[in-house]
Amino acid sequence: MPHAKTTPLKNMERIINLIKSKNWNEILNFSKTLTEEDRFSTISLLKGLDIDRDILKKEGSKLTGQERNDFYENRQQIDACLNYFLITCIRNYEELKKIETKHEFYTLNPYYSYISTSNFEPLVNFYKLFPPNYLNKVIKDLSKERFRNINFKVLWKFYENNWVEFDEEFFVRSLFNLQGFDNNHFDDAEFLLAHTELINKVFCKFYKYEIPILDLIKANSIDYSNGLSAKANVYWTEVFKILIKNNAFTNRSILTHLFASLLNNWKKPHLDWHVRLLELLHPTKEELLANQSTLFSVLGTGQTSLINYVILNIKTIYTNKEFDTSLFIENVPIIFTNDKTVKSILVVLEIIESVLTNSFKIAIDYREELSLLFMQSDTKIQEKVAKILINYFDDKDLVKIVSPFLSNLKKVAKDILKVENLTSENFENVIAEKKSIEEIAPITN
């Protein structure tokens, strides 16, 4: 039976009624039977319905309260139906590009607007009738443009139906890129828990990428401290808590990856967020010992908050027989001149004194590293260092090793080192005198 011709005017009337009714099934029923000629004709009609945004803005600004909310909600739904109508009229990538509208400074494609929403069921119904062989190209286009996003639930549905190939970085970034005003961390956590493959394959890979967790976002499930917005890391921390509570992280390898990520040259608040997640995961002593070499490396980042976190963890494991004391002793001097890590340095000195007390051998030249701590102005640090040097590293050259720091020595350190009257001008005489006493001592004995 030949396809019945319909006048453009009658078509326009029917199209408008379908959009106003917001009936997704009827829109698909209409467009799925169109010939190629009618599809292109319908696309032209639909593109002509794109109402000027400035007019809409003025119309909405006249309303207040619930009327205003209803106006914009209804407008968004109509926009979505219009975009969906356009999508159901295309069958390939070339036709998808034809539904674009060129503006002076940008190009608008209804397809990209539609897939940024979470209303994926109508699209899935359409693709089941007309399987898309062009979605990988669409995804690649999106991945190249910083400000174009796809709603992750839509993307995952595409993947589940084998309509797109898996691209780890794009999937991770799409998951963590929060758009709009109706984000809900309870819903996102529930979605993750319902898809265990998603947790392991996408969510647990966030440590690899500098995702936008420092951006300000809107969410209807977060109480904002400033009444306006919250940073994305607050949102995802809450998701993390729910996942932990539901034992979602059966594979604890995420700990190892998070520890290693602290070595990334990323913004401090981003790395601090990773520390927060590690604290929520409560690493066991066995897990800390398994990652101790990474922990020692983090000391070299110079980041105070990371150093403090690592030292607190090292304090809990240094007495274990699996603790690599030699590697710790080798790595820890890098924080000795950091004047923002006083508390951590005091803990380090306690550890060093403890291992020395338990007969651990440290080379005599390590006193040069320890002497660097006299650059710290904290009295407790200087006192502890002086005691360690006298008790475990004292010999004829100690005064010479300490002499470059004389001007910075506190009285308590001078008293312990017995250099209270020593100056940089006369320390050679003291050294000579000490050598003379040591040479005579064996004869008098």
Coordinates of C-alpha atoms in Angstrom, one line a residue:
M1 CA 0.0 0.0 0.0
P2 CA 1.6 3.3 -1.0
H3 CA 2.5 5.8 1.6
A4 CA -0.3 8.4 2.0
K5 CA 0.8 12.0 1.3
T6 CA 0.0 14.5 4.0
T7 CA 0.0 18.3 3.6
P8 CA 2.8 20.1 5.5
L9 CA 0.1 22.1 7.4
K10 CA -1.7 19.0 8.7
N11 CA 1.7 17.4 9.5
M12 CA 2.7 20.5 11.5
E13 CA -0.5 20.4 13.5
R14 CA -0.1 16.7 14.3
I15 CA 3.6 17.2 15.2
I16 CA 2.8 20.0 17.6
N17 CA 0.0 18.0 19.3
L18 CA 2.4 15.0 19.7
I19 CA 5.0 17.2 21.3
K20 CA 2.5 19.0 23.6
S21 CA 1.1 15.6 24.7
K22 CA 4.7 14.5 25.7
N23 CA 3.8 11.0 24.6
W24 CA 7.1 9.3 23.7
N25 CA 5.5 6.2 22.3
E26 CA 3.2 8.1 19.9
I27 CA 6.1 10.2 18.7
L28 CA 8.0 7.0 17.8
N29 CA 4.9 5.4 16.2
F30 CA 4.6 8.4 14.0
S31 CA 8.3 8.7 12.9
K32 CA 9.1 5.0 12.5
T33 CA 6.8 4.7 9.4
L34 CA 8.1 7.8 7.6
T35 CA 9.7 7.5 4.2
E36 CA 13.1 9.1 3.7
E37 CA 11.5 12.0 2.0
D38 CA 9.0 12.5 4.8
R39 CA 11.7 12.1 7.5
F40 CA 13.6 15.0 6.0
S41 CA 10.5 17.0 5.6
T42 CA 9.6 16.4 9.3
I43 CA 13.1 17.4 10.4
S44 CA 12.6 20.7 8.6
L45 CA 9.3 21.3 10.3
L46 CA 10.7 20.3 13.7
K47 CA 13.7 22.6 13.4
G48 CA 11.3 25.5 12.6
L49 CA 9.7 24.9 16.0
D50 CA 12.8 25.8 17.9
I51 CA 11.4 28.8 19.8
D52 CA 13.7 31.8 20.4
R53 CA 15.4 31.4 23.9
D54 CA 15.2 35.1 24.6
I55 CA 11.5 35.2 24.2
L56 CA 11.1 32.2 26.5
K57 CA 13.4 33.8 29.1
K58 CA 11.2 37.0 29.1
E59 CA 8.0 34.9 29.3
G60 CA 9.4 32.9 32.3
S61 CA 10.7 36.0 34.1
K62 CA 7.1 37.4 34.4
L63 CA 6.1 34.4 36.6
T64 CA 6.9 33.8 40.2
G65 CA 6.8 30.9 42.7
Q66 CA 5.3 27.6 41.6
E67 CA 4.0 29.0 38.3
R68 CA 7.6 29.8 37.4
N69 CA 8.8 26.3 38.4
D70 CA 6.0 24.7 36.4
F71 CA 6.7 26.9 33.4
Y72 CA 10.3 25.8 33.2
E73 CA 9.6 22.2 34.0
N74 CA 7.0 22.0 31.3
R75 CA 9.4 23.8 28.9
Q76 CA 12.2 21.3 29.6
Q77 CA 9.8 18.4 28.9
I78 CA 8.6 19.9 25.7
D79 CA 12.3 20.5 24.6
A80 CA 13.1 16.9 25.4
C81 CA 10.1 15.7 23.3
L82 CA 11.2 18.0 20.4
N83 CA 14.7 16.7 20.5
Y84 CA 13.5 13.1 20.7
F85 CA 11.3 13.7 17.7
L86 CA 14.3 14.9 15.7
I87 CA 16.3 11.9 16.8
T88 CA 13.7 9.4 15.7
C89 CA 13.8 10.9 12.2
I90 CA 17.5 10.0 11.7
R91 CA 19.0 6.6 10.7
N92 CA 22.8 7.3 10.4
Y93 CA 25.6 9.6 11.5
E94 CA 25.3 11.8 8.4
E95 CA 21.6 12.4 9.1
L96 CA 22.5 13.1 12.8
K97 CA 24.7 16.0 11.6
K98 CA 21.9 17.3 9.5
I99 CA 19.7 18.0 12.6
E100 CA 22.3 20.5 13.8
T101 CA 21.5 24.2 14.0
K102 CA 24.3 26.6 13.2
H103 CA 24.4 29.7 15.4
E104 CA 26.9 32.6 15.2
F105 CA 29.3 31.3 17.9
Y106 CA 28.3 27.7 18.3
T107 CA 26.6 24.6 16.8
L108 CA 23.6 23.1 18.6
N109 CA 22.7 19.4 18.1
P110 CA 19.5 18.2 19.7
Y111 CA 21.0 14.7 20.0
Y112 CA 23.7 15.9 22.4
S113 CA 21.2 17.9 24.4
Y114 CA 19.0 14.8 24.7
I115 CA 21.6 12.3 25.9
S116 CA 22.7 14.7 28.6
T117 CA 19.4 13.8 30.4
S118 CA 18.6 10.6 32.2
N119 CA 15.4 9.8 30.1
F120 CA 17.0 6.9 28.2
E121 CA 14.0 4.5 27.8
P122 CA 12.5 6.3 24.8
L123 CA 15.9 6.3 23.1
V124 CA 16.4 2.6 23.8
N125 CA 13.0 1.8 22.3
F126 CA 14.0 3.7 19.2
Y127 CA 17.3 2.0 18.9
K128 CA 15.8 -1.4 19.3
L129 CA 13.8 -0.7 16.1
F130 CA 16.8 1.0 14.3
P131 CA 20.0 -0.3 15.8
P132 CA 22.6 2.6 15.7
N133 CA 25.9 1.7 14.1
Y134 CA 27.2 5.2 14.5
L135 CA 27.3 5.7 18.3
N136 CA 31.0 5.0 18.7
K137 CA 31.6 7.9 16.3
V138 CA 29.2 10.1 18.4
I139 CA 31.0 9.2 21.6
K140 CA 34.4 10.0 20.0
D141 CA 33.1 13.4 19.0
L142 CA 31.9 14.0 22.5
S143 CA 35.2 12.9 24.1
K144 CA 37.0 15.6 22.1
E145 CA 34.8 18.4 23.4
R146 CA 35.4 19.5 27.0
F147 CA 31.9 20.9 27.7
R148 CA 29.8 18.3 26.0
N149 CA 28.6 15.5 28.2
I150 CA 26.5 12.4 28.1
N151 CA 24.4 11.3 31.0
F152 CA 26.2 8.2 32.4
K153 CA 23.1 6.1 32.8
V154 CA 22.4 6.6 29.1
L155 CA 25.9 5.8 28.2
W156 CA 25.9 2.6 30.3
K157 CA 22.6 1.5 28.7
F158 CA 24.2 1.9 25.3
Y159 CA 27.1 -0.2 26.5
E160 CA 24.8 -2.9 27.9
N161 CA 23.1 -3.2 24.5
N162 CA 26.4 -3.4 22.7
W163 CA 25.8 -0.1 20.9
V164 CA 29.1 1.4 22.0
E165 CA 32.5 0.1 22.8
F166 CA 34.0 0.5 26.2
D167 CA 36.3 3.4 26.6
E168 CA 37.5 3.5 30.2
E169 CA 38.6 7.2 30.5
F170 CA 35.5 8.5 28.7
F171 CA 33.2 6.3 30.9
V172 CA 34.9 7.4 34.1
R173 CA 34.8 11.1 33.2
S174 CA 31.1 10.7 32.2
L175 CA 30.2 9.1 35.5
F176 CA 31.9 11.7 37.6
N177 CA 30.9 14.8 35.6
L178 CA 27.8 16.1 37.4
Q179 CA 25.4 18.3 35.4
G180 CA 22.1 20.0 36.1
F181 CA 20.3 20.7 39.4
D182 CA 18.7 17.4 40.3
N183 CA 21.8 15.2 41.2
N184 CA 21.0 12.8 44.0
H185 CA 23.8 10.8 45.6
F186 CA 21.4 8.2 47.0
D187 CA 20.1 7.5 43.5
D188 CA 23.7 7.3 42.1
A189 CA 24.8 5.0 44.8
E190 CA 21.7 2.8 44.3
F191 CA 22.5 2.7 40.5
L192 CA 26.1 1.6 41.2
L193 CA 25.0 -1.1 43.7
A194 CA 22.6 -2.5 41.1
H195 CA 25.5 -2.8 38.6
T196 CA 28.5 -4.5 40.2
E197 CA 30.3 -4.7 36.9
L198 CA 30.1 -0.9 36.8
I199 CA 31.6 -0.5 40.2
N200 CA 34.7 -2.5 39.3
K201 CA 35.0 -1.5 35.7
V202 CA 34.3 2.2 35.9
F203 CA 33.8 3.6 39.4
C204 CA 36.9 2.1 40.9
K205 CA 39.1 3.5 38.1
F206 CA 38.6 7.1 39.1
Y207 CA 42.1 7.2 40.7
K208 CA 43.7 7.2 37.3
Y209 CA 42.1 10.5 36.1
E210 CA 42.0 14.1 37.3
I211 CA 38.2 14.1 37.3
P212 CA 36.3 17.4 38.2
I213 CA 35.7 16.6 41.9
L214 CA 36.7 20.2 42.8
D215 CA 33.9 21.8 40.7
L216 CA 30.9 23.3 42.4
I217 CA 27.8 21.3 41.7
K218 CA 24.1 21.3 42.5
A219 CA 22.4 18.3 44.2
N220 CA 19.0 17.9 45.8
S221 CA 20.4 15.4 48.3
I222 CA 23.2 17.6 49.8
D223 CA 22.8 20.2 52.5
Y224 CA 25.0 23.0 51.3
S225 CA 27.1 24.8 53.9
N226 CA 26.9 28.1 52.0
G227 CA 23.2 27.5 51.0
L228 CA 24.1 27.5 47.3
S229 CA 26.3 24.6 46.1
A230 CA 28.8 22.0 47.2
K231 CA 32.0 20.7 45.7
A232 CA 31.7 17.5 43.8
N233 CA 34.1 15.7 46.2
V234 CA 31.5 16.2 49.0
Y235 CA 28.9 14.5 46.8
W236 CA 31.1 11.5 45.8
T237 CA 32.3 11.0 49.4
E238 CA 28.7 10.4 50.4
V239 CA 28.4 7.9 47.6
F240 CA 31.6 6.3 48.7
K241 CA 30.2 5.9 52.3
I242 CA 27.1 4.2 51.0
L243 CA 29.1 1.8 48.9
I244 CA 31.4 0.9 51.8
K245 CA 28.4 0.3 54.0
N246 CA 27.0 -2.1 51.5
N247 CA 30.4 -3.9 51.1
A248 CA 30.7 -2.9 47.5
F249 CA 34.6 -3.0 47.6
T250 CA 35.2 -6.7 47.8
N251 CA 38.4 -6.1 45.9
R252 CA 40.6 -4.1 48.2
S253 CA 43.1 -3.4 45.4
I254 CA 41.6 0.1 45.3
L255 CA 43.6 0.8 48.4
T256 CA 46.9 0.2 46.6
H257 CA 45.8 2.4 43.7
L258 CA 44.7 5.2 46.1
F259 CA 48.1 5.1 47.9
A260 CA 49.9 5.3 44.6
S261 CA 47.7 8.1 43.4
L262 CA 49.1 10.3 46.2
L263 CA 52.2 10.6 44.1
N264 CA 50.4 12.3 41.3
N265 CA 51.2 15.9 40.5
W266 CA 47.6 17.0 41.1
K267 CA 46.0 19.8 43.0
K268 CA 46.3 19.4 46.8
P269 CA 42.6 19.3 47.5
H270 CA 42.2 16.5 45.0
L271 CA 44.8 14.4 46.7
D272 CA 43.4 15.3 50.1
W273 CA 40.1 13.8 48.9
H274 CA 41.9 10.6 48.1
V275 CA 43.3 10.6 51.7
R276 CA 39.7 11.0 52.9
L277 CA 38.7 8.0 51.0
L278 CA 41.6 6.0 52.3
E279 CA 40.5 6.9 55.8
L280 CA 37.0 5.7 55.1
L281 CA 38.4 2.4 53.9
H282 CA 40.4 1.9 57.1
P283 CA 43.5 0.1 55.8
T284 CA 44.6 -2.8 57.9
K285 CA 48.2 -3.1 59.2
E286 CA 48.7 -5.9 56.6
E287 CA 47.6 -3.5 53.8
L288 CA 49.8 -0.7 55.1
L289 CA 52.8 -3.0 55.2
A290 CA 52.1 -4.2 51.7
N291 CA 52.2 -0.6 50.5
Q292 CA 54.9 0.7 52.8
S293 CA 57.4 1.5 49.9
T294 CA 54.7 3.8 48.4
L295 CA 54.1 5.4 51.7
F296 CA 57.8 6.2 52.0
S297 CA 57.8 7.7 48.5
V298 CA 54.9 10.0 49.4
L299 CA 57.2 11.7 51.9
G300 CA 59.0 13.2 49.0
T301 CA 55.9 15.0 47.6
G302 CA 56.4 18.0 50.0
Q303 CA 52.6 18.0 50.7
T304 CA 52.1 18.5 54.4
S305 CA 48.7 16.9 54.7
L306 CA 50.0 13.8 52.8
I307 CA 53.1 13.6 54.9
N308 CA 51.1 13.8 58.1
Y309 CA 48.8 11.1 56.9
V310 CA 51.6 8.8 55.9
I311 CA 53.6 9.2 59.1
L312 CA 50.5 8.5 61.2
N313 CA 50.1 5.2 59.3
I314 CA 53.8 4.3 59.6
K315 CA 53.6 4.8 63.3
T316 CA 51.1 2.0 63.5
I317 CA 53.3 -0.6 61.7
Y318 CA 57.0 0.2 62.4
T319 CA 57.2 -2.4 65.2
N320 CA 56.0 -5.1 62.9
K321 CA 58.7 -7.6 61.7
E322 CA 57.7 -7.0 58.1
F323 CA 58.4 -3.3 58.4
D324 CA 61.3 -2.2 56.1
T325 CA 63.2 -0.1 58.7
S326 CA 66.2 0.4 56.3
L327 CA 64.0 1.8 53.6
F328 CA 62.2 4.1 56.1
I329 CA 65.5 5.4 57.5
E330 CA 66.7 6.1 53.9
N331 CA 63.6 8.0 52.8
V332 CA 62.5 10.0 55.9
P333 CA 65.3 12.7 55.9
I334 CA 63.5 14.4 53.0
I335 CA 61.0 15.9 55.4
F336 CA 63.7 17.0 58.0
T337 CA 63.8 20.6 56.6
N338 CA 60.1 20.9 56.1
D339 CA 59.0 23.4 58.9
K340 CA 55.3 22.5 58.4
T341 CA 55.6 18.9 59.5
V342 CA 56.8 19.4 63.1
K343 CA 54.4 16.9 64.6
S344 CA 55.3 14.3 62.0
I345 CA 59.0 14.9 62.6
L346 CA 58.6 14.3 66.3
V347 CA 56.9 11.0 65.5
V348 CA 59.7 10.1 63.2
L349 CA 62.3 10.8 65.9
E350 CA 60.4 8.5 68.3
I351 CA 60.5 5.8 65.7
I352 CA 64.2 6.3 65.0
E353 CA 65.0 6.3 68.8
S354 CA 62.9 3.2 69.2
V355 CA 64.6 1.2 66.5
L356 CA 68.1 2.3 67.7
T357 CA 67.2 1.2 71.3
N358 CA 66.3 -2.2 69.8
S359 CA 69.8 -2.6 68.4
F360 CA 69.0 -1.6 64.8
K361 CA 72.3 -0.4 63.3
I362 CA 72.3 2.9 61.4
A363 CA 75.5 4.1 59.7
I364 CA 77.5 6.7 61.6
D365 CA 77.2 9.2 58.7
Y366 CA 73.5 9.3 59.2
R367 CA 74.2 11.9 61.9
E368 CA 74.7 14.4 59.0
E369 CA 71.0 13.8 58.0
L370 CA 69.9 14.1 61.6
S371 CA 71.8 17.4 62.0
L372 CA 69.6 18.9 59.4
L373 CA 66.9 18.9 62.0
F374 CA 68.7 21.7 63.8
M375 CA 67.4 23.9 61.1
Q376 CA 64.0 23.4 62.7
S377 CA 63.2 26.1 65.3
D378 CA 61.0 23.7 67.4
T379 CA 62.7 23.1 70.8
K380 CA 61.3 19.6 71.2
I381 CA 62.7 18.5 67.8
Q382 CA 66.2 19.9 68.7
E383 CA 66.2 18.3 72.1
K384 CA 65.3 14.9 70.7
V385 CA 67.9 15.1 67.9
A386 CA 70.6 16.1 70.3
K387 CA 69.8 13.2 72.6
I388 CA 69.9 10.7 69.7
L389 CA 73.2 12.1 68.4
I390 CA 74.8 11.9 71.9
N391 CA 73.4 8.5 72.7
Y392 CA 74.0 6.7 69.4
F393 CA 76.3 8.8 67.1
D394 CA 78.8 10.5 69.4
D395 CA 82.5 10.4 68.3
K396 CA 85.3 12.9 67.8
D397 CA 83.6 14.4 64.6
L398 CA 80.2 15.1 66.1
V399 CA 81.0 18.7 67.1
K400 CA 82.2 19.4 63.6
I401 CA 79.1 17.9 62.0
V402 CA 76.9 20.1 64.3
S403 CA 78.9 23.3 63.9
P404 CA 77.2 24.6 60.8
F405 CA 74.0 24.8 62.8
L406 CA 75.4 26.5 65.9
S407 CA 73.6 29.8 65.3
N408 CA 70.3 28.0 65.2
L409 CA 70.7 25.8 68.2
K410 CA 68.4 26.2 71.2
K411 CA 69.9 26.2 74.7
V412 CA 68.6 22.8 75.5
A413 CA 70.3 21.3 72.5
K414 CA 73.6 23.1 73.3
D415 CA 73.5 21.8 76.8
I416 CA 73.0 18.2 75.7
L417 CA 75.7 18.5 73.0
K418 CA 78.0 20.3 75.4
V419 CA 78.6 23.2 73.0
E420 CA 77.0 25.9 75.1
N421 CA 80.0 28.2 74.7
L422 CA 81.0 27.1 71.2
T423 CA 81.0 29.6 68.4
S424 CA 81.8 29.1 64.7
E425 CA 85.2 30.8 65.3
N426 CA 86.5 28.5 68.0
F427 CA 84.9 25.1 67.2
E428 CA 88.2 23.9 65.6
N429 CA 90.0 24.3 68.9
V430 CA 87.3 22.2 70.6
I431 CA 87.7 19.5 68.0
A432 CA 91.5 19.5 68.4
E433 CA 91.2 19.3 72.2
K434 CA 88.7 16.4 71.9
K435 CA 91.1 14.6 69.6
S436 CA 94.0 15.1 71.9
I437 CA 92.0 13.6 74.9
E438 CA 91.0 10.6 72.9
E439 CA 94.6 10.0 71.8
I440 CA 95.9 10.2 75.4
A441 CA 93.1 8.1 76.9
P442 CA 94.4 4.7 75.8
I443 CA 97.9 5.4 77.2
T444 CA 96.6 6.4 80.6
N445 CA 94.5 3.3 80.7

